PDB file of C-alpha atoms and ligand atoms in Angstrom:
ATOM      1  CA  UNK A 183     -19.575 -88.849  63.111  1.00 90.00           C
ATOM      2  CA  UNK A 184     -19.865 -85.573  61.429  1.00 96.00           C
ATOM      3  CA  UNK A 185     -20.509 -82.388  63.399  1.00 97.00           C
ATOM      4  CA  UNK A 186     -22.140 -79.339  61.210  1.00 98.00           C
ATOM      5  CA  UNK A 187     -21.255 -75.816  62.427  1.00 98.00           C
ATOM      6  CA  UNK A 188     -23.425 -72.884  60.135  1.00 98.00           C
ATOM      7  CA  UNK A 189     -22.443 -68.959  59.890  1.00 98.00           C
ATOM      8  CA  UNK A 190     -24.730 -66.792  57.896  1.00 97.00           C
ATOM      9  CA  UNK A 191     -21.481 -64.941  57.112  1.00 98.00           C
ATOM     10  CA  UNK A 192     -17.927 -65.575  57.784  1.00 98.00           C
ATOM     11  CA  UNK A 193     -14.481 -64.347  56.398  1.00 98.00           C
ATOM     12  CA  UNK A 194     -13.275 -68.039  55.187  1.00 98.00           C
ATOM     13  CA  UNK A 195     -14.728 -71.471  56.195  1.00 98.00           C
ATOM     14  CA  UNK A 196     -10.941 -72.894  55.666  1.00 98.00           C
ATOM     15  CA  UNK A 197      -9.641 -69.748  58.225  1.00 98.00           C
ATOM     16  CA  UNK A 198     -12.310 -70.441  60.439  1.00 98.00           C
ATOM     17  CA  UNK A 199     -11.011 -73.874  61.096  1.00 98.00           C
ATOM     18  CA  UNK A 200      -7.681 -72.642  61.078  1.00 97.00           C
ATOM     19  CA  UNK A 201      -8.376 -70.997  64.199  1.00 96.00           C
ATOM     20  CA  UNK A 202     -10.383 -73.157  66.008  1.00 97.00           C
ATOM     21  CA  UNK A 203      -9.192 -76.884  64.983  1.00 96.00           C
ATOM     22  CA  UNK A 204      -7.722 -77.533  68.541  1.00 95.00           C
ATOM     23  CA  UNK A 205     -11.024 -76.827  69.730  1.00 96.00           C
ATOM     24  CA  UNK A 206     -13.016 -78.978  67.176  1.00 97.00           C
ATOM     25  CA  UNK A 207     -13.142 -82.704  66.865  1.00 97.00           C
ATOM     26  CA  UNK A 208     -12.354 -84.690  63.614  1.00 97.00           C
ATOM     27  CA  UNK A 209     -14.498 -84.265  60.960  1.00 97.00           C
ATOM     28  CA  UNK A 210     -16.345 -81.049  61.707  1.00 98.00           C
ATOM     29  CA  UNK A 211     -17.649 -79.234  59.132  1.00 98.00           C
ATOM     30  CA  UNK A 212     -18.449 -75.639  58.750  1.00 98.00           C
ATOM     31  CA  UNK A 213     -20.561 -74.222  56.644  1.00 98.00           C
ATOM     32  CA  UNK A 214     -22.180 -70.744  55.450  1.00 98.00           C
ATOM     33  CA  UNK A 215     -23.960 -68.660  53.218  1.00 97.00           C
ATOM     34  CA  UNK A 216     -21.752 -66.089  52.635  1.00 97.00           C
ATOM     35  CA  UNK A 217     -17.758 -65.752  52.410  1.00 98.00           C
ATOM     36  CA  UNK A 218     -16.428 -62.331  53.325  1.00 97.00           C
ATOM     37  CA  UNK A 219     -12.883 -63.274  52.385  1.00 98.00           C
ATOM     38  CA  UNK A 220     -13.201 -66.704  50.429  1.00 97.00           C
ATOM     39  CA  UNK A 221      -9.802 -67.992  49.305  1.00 97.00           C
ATOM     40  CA  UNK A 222      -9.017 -69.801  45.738  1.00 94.00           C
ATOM     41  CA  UNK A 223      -5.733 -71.205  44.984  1.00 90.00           C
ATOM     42  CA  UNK A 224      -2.623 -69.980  44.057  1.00 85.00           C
ATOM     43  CA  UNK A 225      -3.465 -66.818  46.216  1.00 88.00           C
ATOM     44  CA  UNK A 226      -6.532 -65.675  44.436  1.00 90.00           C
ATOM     45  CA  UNK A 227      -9.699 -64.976  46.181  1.00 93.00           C
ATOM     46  CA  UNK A 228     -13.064 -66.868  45.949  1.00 94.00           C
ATOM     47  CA  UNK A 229     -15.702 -64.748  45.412  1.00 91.00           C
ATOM     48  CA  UNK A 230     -19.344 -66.049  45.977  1.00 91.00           C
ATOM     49  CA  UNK A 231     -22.874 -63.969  45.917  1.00 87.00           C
ATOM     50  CA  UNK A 232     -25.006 -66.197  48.306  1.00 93.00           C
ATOM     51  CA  UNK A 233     -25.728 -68.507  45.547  1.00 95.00           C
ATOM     52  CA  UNK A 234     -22.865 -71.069  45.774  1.00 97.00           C
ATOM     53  CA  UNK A 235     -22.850 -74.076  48.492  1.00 98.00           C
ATOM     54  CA  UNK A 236     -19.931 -73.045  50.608  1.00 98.00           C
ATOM     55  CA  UNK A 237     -17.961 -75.082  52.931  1.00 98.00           C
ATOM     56  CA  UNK A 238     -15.142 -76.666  54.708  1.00 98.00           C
ATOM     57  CA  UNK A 239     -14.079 -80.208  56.315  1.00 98.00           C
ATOM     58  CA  UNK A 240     -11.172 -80.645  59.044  1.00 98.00           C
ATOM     59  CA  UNK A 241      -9.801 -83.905  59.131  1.00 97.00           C
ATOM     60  CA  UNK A 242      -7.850 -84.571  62.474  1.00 96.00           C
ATOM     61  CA  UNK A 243      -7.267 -88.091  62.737  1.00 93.00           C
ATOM     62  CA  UNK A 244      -5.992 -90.742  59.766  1.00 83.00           C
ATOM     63  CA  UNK A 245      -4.385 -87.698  57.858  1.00 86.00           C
ATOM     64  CA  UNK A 246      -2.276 -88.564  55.272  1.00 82.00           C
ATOM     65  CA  UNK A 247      -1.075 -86.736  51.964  1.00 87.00           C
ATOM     66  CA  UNK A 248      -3.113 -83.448  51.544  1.00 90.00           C
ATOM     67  CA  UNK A 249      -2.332 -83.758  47.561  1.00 89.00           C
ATOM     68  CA  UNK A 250      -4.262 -87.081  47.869  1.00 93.00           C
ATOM     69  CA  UNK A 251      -7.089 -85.916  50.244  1.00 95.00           C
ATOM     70  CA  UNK A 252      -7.716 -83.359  47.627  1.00 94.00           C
ATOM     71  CA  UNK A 253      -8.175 -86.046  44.768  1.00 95.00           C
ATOM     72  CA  UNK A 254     -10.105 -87.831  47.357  1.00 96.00           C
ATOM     73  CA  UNK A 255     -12.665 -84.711  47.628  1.00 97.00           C
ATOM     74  CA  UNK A 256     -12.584 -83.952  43.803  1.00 98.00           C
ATOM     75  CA  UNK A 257     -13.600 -87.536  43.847  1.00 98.00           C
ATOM     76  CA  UNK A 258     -16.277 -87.495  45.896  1.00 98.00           C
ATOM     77  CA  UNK A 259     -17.886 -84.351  44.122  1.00 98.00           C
ATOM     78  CA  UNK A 260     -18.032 -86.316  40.917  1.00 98.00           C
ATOM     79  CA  UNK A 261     -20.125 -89.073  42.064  1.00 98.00           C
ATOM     80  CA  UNK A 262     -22.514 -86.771  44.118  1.00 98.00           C
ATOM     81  CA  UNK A 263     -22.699 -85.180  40.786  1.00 98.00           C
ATOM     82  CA  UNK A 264     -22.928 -87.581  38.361  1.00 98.00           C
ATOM     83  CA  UNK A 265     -25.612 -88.861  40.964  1.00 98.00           C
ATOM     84  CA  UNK A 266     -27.749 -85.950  40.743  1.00 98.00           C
ATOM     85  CA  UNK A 267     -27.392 -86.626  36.927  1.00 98.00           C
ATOM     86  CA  UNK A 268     -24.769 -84.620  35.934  1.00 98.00           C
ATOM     87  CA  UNK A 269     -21.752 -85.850  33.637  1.00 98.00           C
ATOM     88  CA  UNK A 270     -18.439 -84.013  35.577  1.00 98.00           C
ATOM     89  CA  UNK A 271     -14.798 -83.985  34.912  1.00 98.00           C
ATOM     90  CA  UNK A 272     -11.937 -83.394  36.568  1.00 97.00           C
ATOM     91  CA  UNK A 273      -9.309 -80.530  35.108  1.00 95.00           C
ATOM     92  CA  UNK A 274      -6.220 -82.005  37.516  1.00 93.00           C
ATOM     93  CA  UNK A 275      -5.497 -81.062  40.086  1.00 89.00           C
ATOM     94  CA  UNK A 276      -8.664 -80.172  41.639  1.00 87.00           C
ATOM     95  CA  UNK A 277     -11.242 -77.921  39.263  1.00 94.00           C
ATOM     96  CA  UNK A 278     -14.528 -79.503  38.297  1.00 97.00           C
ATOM     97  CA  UNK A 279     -15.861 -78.794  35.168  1.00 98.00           C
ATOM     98  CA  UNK A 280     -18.926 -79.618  34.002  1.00 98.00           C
ATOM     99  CA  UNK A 281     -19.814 -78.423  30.009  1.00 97.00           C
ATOM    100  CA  UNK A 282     -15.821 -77.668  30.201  1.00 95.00           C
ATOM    101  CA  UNK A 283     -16.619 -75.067  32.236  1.00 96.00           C
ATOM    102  CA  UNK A 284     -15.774 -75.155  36.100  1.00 96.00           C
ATOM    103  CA  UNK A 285     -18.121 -75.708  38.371  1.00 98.00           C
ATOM    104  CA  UNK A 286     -16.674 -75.847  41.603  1.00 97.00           C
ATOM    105  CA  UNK A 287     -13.041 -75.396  43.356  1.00 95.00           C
ATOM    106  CA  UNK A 288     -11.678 -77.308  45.982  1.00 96.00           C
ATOM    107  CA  UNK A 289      -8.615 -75.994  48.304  1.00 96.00           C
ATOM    108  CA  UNK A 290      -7.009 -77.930  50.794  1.00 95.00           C
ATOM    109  CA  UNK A 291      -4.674 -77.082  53.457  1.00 95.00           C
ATOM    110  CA  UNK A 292      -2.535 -78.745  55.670  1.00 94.00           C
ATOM    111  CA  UNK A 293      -1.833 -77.285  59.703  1.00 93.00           C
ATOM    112  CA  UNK A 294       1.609 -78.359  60.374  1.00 90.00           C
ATOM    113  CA  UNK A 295       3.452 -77.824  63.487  1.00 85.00           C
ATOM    114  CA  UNK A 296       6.521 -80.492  64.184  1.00 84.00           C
ATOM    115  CA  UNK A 297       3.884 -82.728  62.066  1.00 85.00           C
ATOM    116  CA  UNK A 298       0.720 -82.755  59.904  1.00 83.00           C
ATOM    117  CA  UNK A 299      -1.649 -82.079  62.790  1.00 91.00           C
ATOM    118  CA  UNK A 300      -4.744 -81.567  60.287  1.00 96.00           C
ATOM    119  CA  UNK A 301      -6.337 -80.999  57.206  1.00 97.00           C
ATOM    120  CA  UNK A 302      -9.136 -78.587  55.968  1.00 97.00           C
ATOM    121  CA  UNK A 303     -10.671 -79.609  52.756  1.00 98.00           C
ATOM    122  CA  UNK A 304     -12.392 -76.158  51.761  1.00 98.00           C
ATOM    123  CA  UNK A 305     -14.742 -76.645  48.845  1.00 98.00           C
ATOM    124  CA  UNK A 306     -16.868 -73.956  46.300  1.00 98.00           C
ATOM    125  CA  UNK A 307     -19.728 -75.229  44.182  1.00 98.00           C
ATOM    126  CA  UNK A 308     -21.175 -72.985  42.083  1.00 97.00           C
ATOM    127  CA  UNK A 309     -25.299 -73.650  43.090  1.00 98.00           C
ATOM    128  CA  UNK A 310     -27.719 -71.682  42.011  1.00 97.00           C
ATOM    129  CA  UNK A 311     -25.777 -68.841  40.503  1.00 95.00           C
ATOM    130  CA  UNK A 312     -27.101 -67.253  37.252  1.00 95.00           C
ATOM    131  CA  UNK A 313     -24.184 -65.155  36.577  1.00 91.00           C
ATOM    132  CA  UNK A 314     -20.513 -64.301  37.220  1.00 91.00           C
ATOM    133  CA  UNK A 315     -18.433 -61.748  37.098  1.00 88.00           C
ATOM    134  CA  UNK A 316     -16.451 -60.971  34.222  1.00 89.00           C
ATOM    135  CA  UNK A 317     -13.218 -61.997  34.999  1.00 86.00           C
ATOM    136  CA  UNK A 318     -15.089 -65.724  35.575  1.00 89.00           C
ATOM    137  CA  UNK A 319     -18.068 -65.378  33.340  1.00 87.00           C
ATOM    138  CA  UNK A 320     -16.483 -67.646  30.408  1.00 91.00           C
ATOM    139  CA  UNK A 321     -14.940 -69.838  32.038  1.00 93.00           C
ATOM    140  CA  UNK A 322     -17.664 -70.879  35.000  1.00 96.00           C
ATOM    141  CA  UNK A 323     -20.379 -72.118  35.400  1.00 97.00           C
ATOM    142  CA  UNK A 324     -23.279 -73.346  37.766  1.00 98.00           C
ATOM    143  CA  UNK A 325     -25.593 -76.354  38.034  1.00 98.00           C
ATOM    144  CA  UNK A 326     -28.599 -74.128  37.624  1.00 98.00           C
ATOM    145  CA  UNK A 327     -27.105 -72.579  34.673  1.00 97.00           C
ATOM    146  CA  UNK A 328     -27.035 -76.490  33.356  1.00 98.00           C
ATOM    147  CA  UNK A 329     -29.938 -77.762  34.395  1.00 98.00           C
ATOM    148  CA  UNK A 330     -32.484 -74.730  35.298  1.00 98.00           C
ATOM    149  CA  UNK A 331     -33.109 -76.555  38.238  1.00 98.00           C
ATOM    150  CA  UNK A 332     -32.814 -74.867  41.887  1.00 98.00           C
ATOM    151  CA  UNK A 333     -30.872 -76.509  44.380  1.00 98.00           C
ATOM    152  CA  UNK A 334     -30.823 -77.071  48.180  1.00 98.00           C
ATOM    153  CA  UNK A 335     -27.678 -76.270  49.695  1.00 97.00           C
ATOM    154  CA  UNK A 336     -27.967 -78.874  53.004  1.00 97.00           C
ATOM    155  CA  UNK A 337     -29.247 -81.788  50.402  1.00 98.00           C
ATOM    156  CA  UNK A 338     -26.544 -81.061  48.033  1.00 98.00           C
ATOM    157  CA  UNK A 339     -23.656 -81.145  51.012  1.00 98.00           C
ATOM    158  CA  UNK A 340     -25.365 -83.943  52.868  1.00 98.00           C
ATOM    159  CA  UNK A 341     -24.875 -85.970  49.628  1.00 98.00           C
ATOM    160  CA  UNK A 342     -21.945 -85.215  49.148  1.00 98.00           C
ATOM    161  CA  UNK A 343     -20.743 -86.385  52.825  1.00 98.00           C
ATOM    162  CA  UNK A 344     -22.081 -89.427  52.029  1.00 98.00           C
ATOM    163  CA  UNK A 345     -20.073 -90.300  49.451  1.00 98.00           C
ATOM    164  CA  UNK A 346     -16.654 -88.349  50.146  1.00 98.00           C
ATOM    165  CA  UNK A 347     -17.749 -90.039  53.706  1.00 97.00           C
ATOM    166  CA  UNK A 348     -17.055 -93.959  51.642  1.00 98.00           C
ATOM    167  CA  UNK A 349     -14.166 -92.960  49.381  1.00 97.00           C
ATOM    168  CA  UNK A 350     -12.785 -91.810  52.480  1.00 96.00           C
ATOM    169  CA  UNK A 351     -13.035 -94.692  55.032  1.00 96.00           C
ATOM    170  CA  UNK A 352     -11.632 -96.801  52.032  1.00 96.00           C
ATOM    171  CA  UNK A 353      -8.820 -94.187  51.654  1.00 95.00           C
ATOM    172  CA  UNK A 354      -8.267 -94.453  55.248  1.00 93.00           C
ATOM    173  CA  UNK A 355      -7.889 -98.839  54.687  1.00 94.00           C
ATOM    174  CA  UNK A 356      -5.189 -97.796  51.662  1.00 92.00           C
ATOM    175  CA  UNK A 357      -8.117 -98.258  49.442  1.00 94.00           C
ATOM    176  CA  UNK A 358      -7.888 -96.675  45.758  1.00 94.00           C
ATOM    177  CA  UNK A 359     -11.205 -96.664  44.499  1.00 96.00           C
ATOM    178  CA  UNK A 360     -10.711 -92.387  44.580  1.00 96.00           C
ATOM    179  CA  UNK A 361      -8.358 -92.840  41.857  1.00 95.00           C
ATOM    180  CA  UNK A 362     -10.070 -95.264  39.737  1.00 95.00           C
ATOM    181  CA  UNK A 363     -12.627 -92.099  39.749  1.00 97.00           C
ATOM    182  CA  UNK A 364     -10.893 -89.534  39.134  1.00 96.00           C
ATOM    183  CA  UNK A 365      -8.669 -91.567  36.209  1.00 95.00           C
ATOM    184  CA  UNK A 366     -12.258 -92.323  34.819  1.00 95.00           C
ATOM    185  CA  UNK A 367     -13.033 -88.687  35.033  1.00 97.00           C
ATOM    186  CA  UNK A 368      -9.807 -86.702  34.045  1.00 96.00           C
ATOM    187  CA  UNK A 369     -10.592 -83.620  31.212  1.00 96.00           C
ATOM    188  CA  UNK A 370      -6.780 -83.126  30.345  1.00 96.00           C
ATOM    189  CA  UNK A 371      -5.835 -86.642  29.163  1.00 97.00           C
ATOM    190  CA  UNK A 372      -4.744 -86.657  25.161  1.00 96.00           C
ATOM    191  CA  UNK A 373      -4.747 -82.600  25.441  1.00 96.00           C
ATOM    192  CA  UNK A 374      -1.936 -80.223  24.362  1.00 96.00           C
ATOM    193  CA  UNK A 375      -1.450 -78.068  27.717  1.00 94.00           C
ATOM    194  CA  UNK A 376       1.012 -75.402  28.667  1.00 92.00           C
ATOM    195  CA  UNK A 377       3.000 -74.992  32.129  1.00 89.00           C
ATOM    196  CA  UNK A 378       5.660 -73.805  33.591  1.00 83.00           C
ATOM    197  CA  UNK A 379       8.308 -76.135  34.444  1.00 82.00           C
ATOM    198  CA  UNK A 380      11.011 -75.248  36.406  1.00 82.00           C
ATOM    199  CA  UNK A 381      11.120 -71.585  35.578  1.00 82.00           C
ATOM    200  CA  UNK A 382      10.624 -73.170  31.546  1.00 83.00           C
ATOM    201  CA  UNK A 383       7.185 -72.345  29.586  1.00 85.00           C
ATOM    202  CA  UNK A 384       6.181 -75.773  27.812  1.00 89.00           C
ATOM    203  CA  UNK A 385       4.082 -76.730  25.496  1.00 93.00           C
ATOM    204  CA  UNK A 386       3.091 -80.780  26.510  1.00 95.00           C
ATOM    205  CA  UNK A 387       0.777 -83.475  26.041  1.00 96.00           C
ATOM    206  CA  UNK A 388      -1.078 -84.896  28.579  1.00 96.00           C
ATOM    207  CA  UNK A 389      -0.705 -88.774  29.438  1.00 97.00           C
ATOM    208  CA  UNK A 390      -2.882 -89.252  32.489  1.00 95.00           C
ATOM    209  CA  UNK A 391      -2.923 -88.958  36.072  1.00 94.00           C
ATOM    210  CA  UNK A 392      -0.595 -91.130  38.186  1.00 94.00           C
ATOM    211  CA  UNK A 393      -1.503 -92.800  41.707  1.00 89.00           C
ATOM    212  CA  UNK A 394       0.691 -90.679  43.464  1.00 89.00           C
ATOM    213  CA  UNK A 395      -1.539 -87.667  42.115  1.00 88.00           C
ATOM    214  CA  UNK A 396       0.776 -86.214  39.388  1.00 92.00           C
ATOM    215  CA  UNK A 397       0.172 -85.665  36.487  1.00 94.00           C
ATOM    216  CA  UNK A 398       2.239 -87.503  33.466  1.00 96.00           C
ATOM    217  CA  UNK A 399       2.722 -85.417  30.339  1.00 96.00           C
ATOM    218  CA  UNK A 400       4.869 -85.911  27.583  1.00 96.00           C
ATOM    219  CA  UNK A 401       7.488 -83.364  26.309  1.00 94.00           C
ATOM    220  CA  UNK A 402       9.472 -84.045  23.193  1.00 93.00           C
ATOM    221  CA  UNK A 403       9.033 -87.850  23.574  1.00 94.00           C
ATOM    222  CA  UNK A 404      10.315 -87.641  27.209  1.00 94.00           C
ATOM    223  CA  UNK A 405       7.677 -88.704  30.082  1.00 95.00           C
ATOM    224  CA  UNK A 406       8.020 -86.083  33.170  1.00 93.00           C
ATOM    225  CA  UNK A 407       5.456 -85.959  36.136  1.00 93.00           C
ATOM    226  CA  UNK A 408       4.027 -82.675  37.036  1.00 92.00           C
ATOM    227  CA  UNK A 409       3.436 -82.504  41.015  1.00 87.00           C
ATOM    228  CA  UNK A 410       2.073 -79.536  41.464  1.00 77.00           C
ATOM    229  CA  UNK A 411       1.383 -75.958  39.788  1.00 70.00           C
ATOM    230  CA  UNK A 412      -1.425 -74.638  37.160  1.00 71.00           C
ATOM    231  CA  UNK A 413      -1.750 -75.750  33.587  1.00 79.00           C
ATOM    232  CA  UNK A 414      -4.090 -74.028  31.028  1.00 83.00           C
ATOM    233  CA  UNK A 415      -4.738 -75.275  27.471  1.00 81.00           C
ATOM    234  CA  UNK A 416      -4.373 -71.486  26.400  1.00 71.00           C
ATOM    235  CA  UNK A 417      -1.165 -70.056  26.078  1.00 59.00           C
ATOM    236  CA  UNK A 418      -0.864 -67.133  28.263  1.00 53.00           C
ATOM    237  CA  UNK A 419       2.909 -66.353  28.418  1.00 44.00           C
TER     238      UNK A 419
HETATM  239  C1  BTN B 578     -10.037 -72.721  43.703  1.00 77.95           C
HETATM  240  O1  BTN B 578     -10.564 -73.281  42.735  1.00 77.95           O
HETATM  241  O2  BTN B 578      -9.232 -71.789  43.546  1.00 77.95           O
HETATM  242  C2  BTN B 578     -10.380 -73.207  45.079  1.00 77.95           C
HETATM  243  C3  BTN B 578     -11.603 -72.508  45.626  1.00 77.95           C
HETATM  244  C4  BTN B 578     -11.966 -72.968  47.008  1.00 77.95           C
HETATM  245  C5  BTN B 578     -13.111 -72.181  47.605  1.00 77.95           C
HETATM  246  C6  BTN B 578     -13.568 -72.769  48.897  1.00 77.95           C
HETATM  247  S1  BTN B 578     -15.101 -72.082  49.421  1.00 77.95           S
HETATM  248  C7  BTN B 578     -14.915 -72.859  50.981  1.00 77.95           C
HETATM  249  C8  BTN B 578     -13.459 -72.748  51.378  1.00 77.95           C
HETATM  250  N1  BTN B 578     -13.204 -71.490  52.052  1.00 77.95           N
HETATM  251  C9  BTN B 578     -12.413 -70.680  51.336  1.00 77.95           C
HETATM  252  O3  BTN B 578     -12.049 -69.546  51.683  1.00 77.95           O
HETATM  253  N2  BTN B 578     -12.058 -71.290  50.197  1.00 77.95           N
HETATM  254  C10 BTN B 578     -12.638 -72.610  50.087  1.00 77.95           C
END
């Protein structure tokens, strides 16, 4: 069973449950309008203006690989989109783009004491936004901004527990259908993309993404699997 906890306002749904997991039961999710502090990856912040749906799942029992649980959620937002008649991909490892643009973030975390005690899936969809700021503003985009159409926020996250809620309990049985999904769905496959590898810049070609969540590129006829990190199709080195 899923719990739902709302704030108007809070700093960070993902710090939220941070604080309070050992006082929350599996599968709680929080919720708000408004993040003070929002958190991106790689350190960056998450900035929203009331207009995104906002939110954060902690997992507590059946955890397993937070790379994969991450896939697992990217999943999930695909099919709630493409059910709402949308056609999303997936930039690996977690953006969602839709008109190659991105439309929403994911960020999970993993609590770890002597073991992986839980897992908060934090997630950003850009709603009902009709602008960004102008770091963003070329690169995002919302579903209003593709549609016209206005969106509730509780419809649009119930959805979406429903189907992250089946991906999920097959996850949970060593199912794979997540990754038939998001291998369905991947943006980067047969494109030129640039990383850094080991302290090296690279220029590679992208092969596809593997089970194990990495991503398989090709560099100078060699095959090497990328497990973690940012890759942009501009150069910016
Ligand atoms: C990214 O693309 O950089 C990830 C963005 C993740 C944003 C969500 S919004 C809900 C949750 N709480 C946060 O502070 N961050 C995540």
């Amino acid at each position: 069973m899923y719990k739902y906890i709302y704030f108007e306002e809070i700093d960070s749904t993902n710090e939220y449950l941070k604080r309070e997991y050992k006082n929350l039961k599996d599968k709680t999710i929080v919720f708000t309008s408004h993040q003070s502090k929002g958190k991106g990856r790689l350190g960056r912040s998450w900035v929203d203006d009331k207009n995104s749906l906002i939110f954060s799942i902690l997992l507590i029992k059946n955890i397993k690989n937070p790379t994969l649980i991450s896939l697992l959620s990217g999943a999930s937002l695909l099919i709630t989109l493409e059910k709402m008649g949308f056609k999303p991909m997936i930039k690996w490892p977690n953006d969602v783009l839709l008109n190659e643009k991105k439309c929403a973030g994911i960020l999970v975390e993993g609590i770890t004491s002597k073991t992986l005690d839980a897992i908060i899936i934090g997630i950003g969809i850009n709603l009902n936004d009709t602008h960004f700021e102008k770091e963003i503003e070329t690169k995002a985009i919302s579903l209003h901004q593709v549609s016209k159409k206005l969106y509730d926020k509780k419809v649009v996250l119930t959805n979406f527990i429903e189907e992250f809620d089946k991906l999920y309990t097959d996850f949970i049985k060593d199912g794979r259908e997540y990754l038939n999904i998001i291998k369905t769905h991947s943006y980067l496959d047969g494109k030129e993309i640039y990383l850094n590898y080991y302290g090296e810049d690279k220029k590679v070609t992208v092969k596809h993404i593997n089970d194990d969540g990495s991503l398989s590129v090709i560099d100078k006829g060699n095959e090497l699997s990328i497990s973690s990190g940012e890759v942009t199709l501009e150069k910016n080195y």
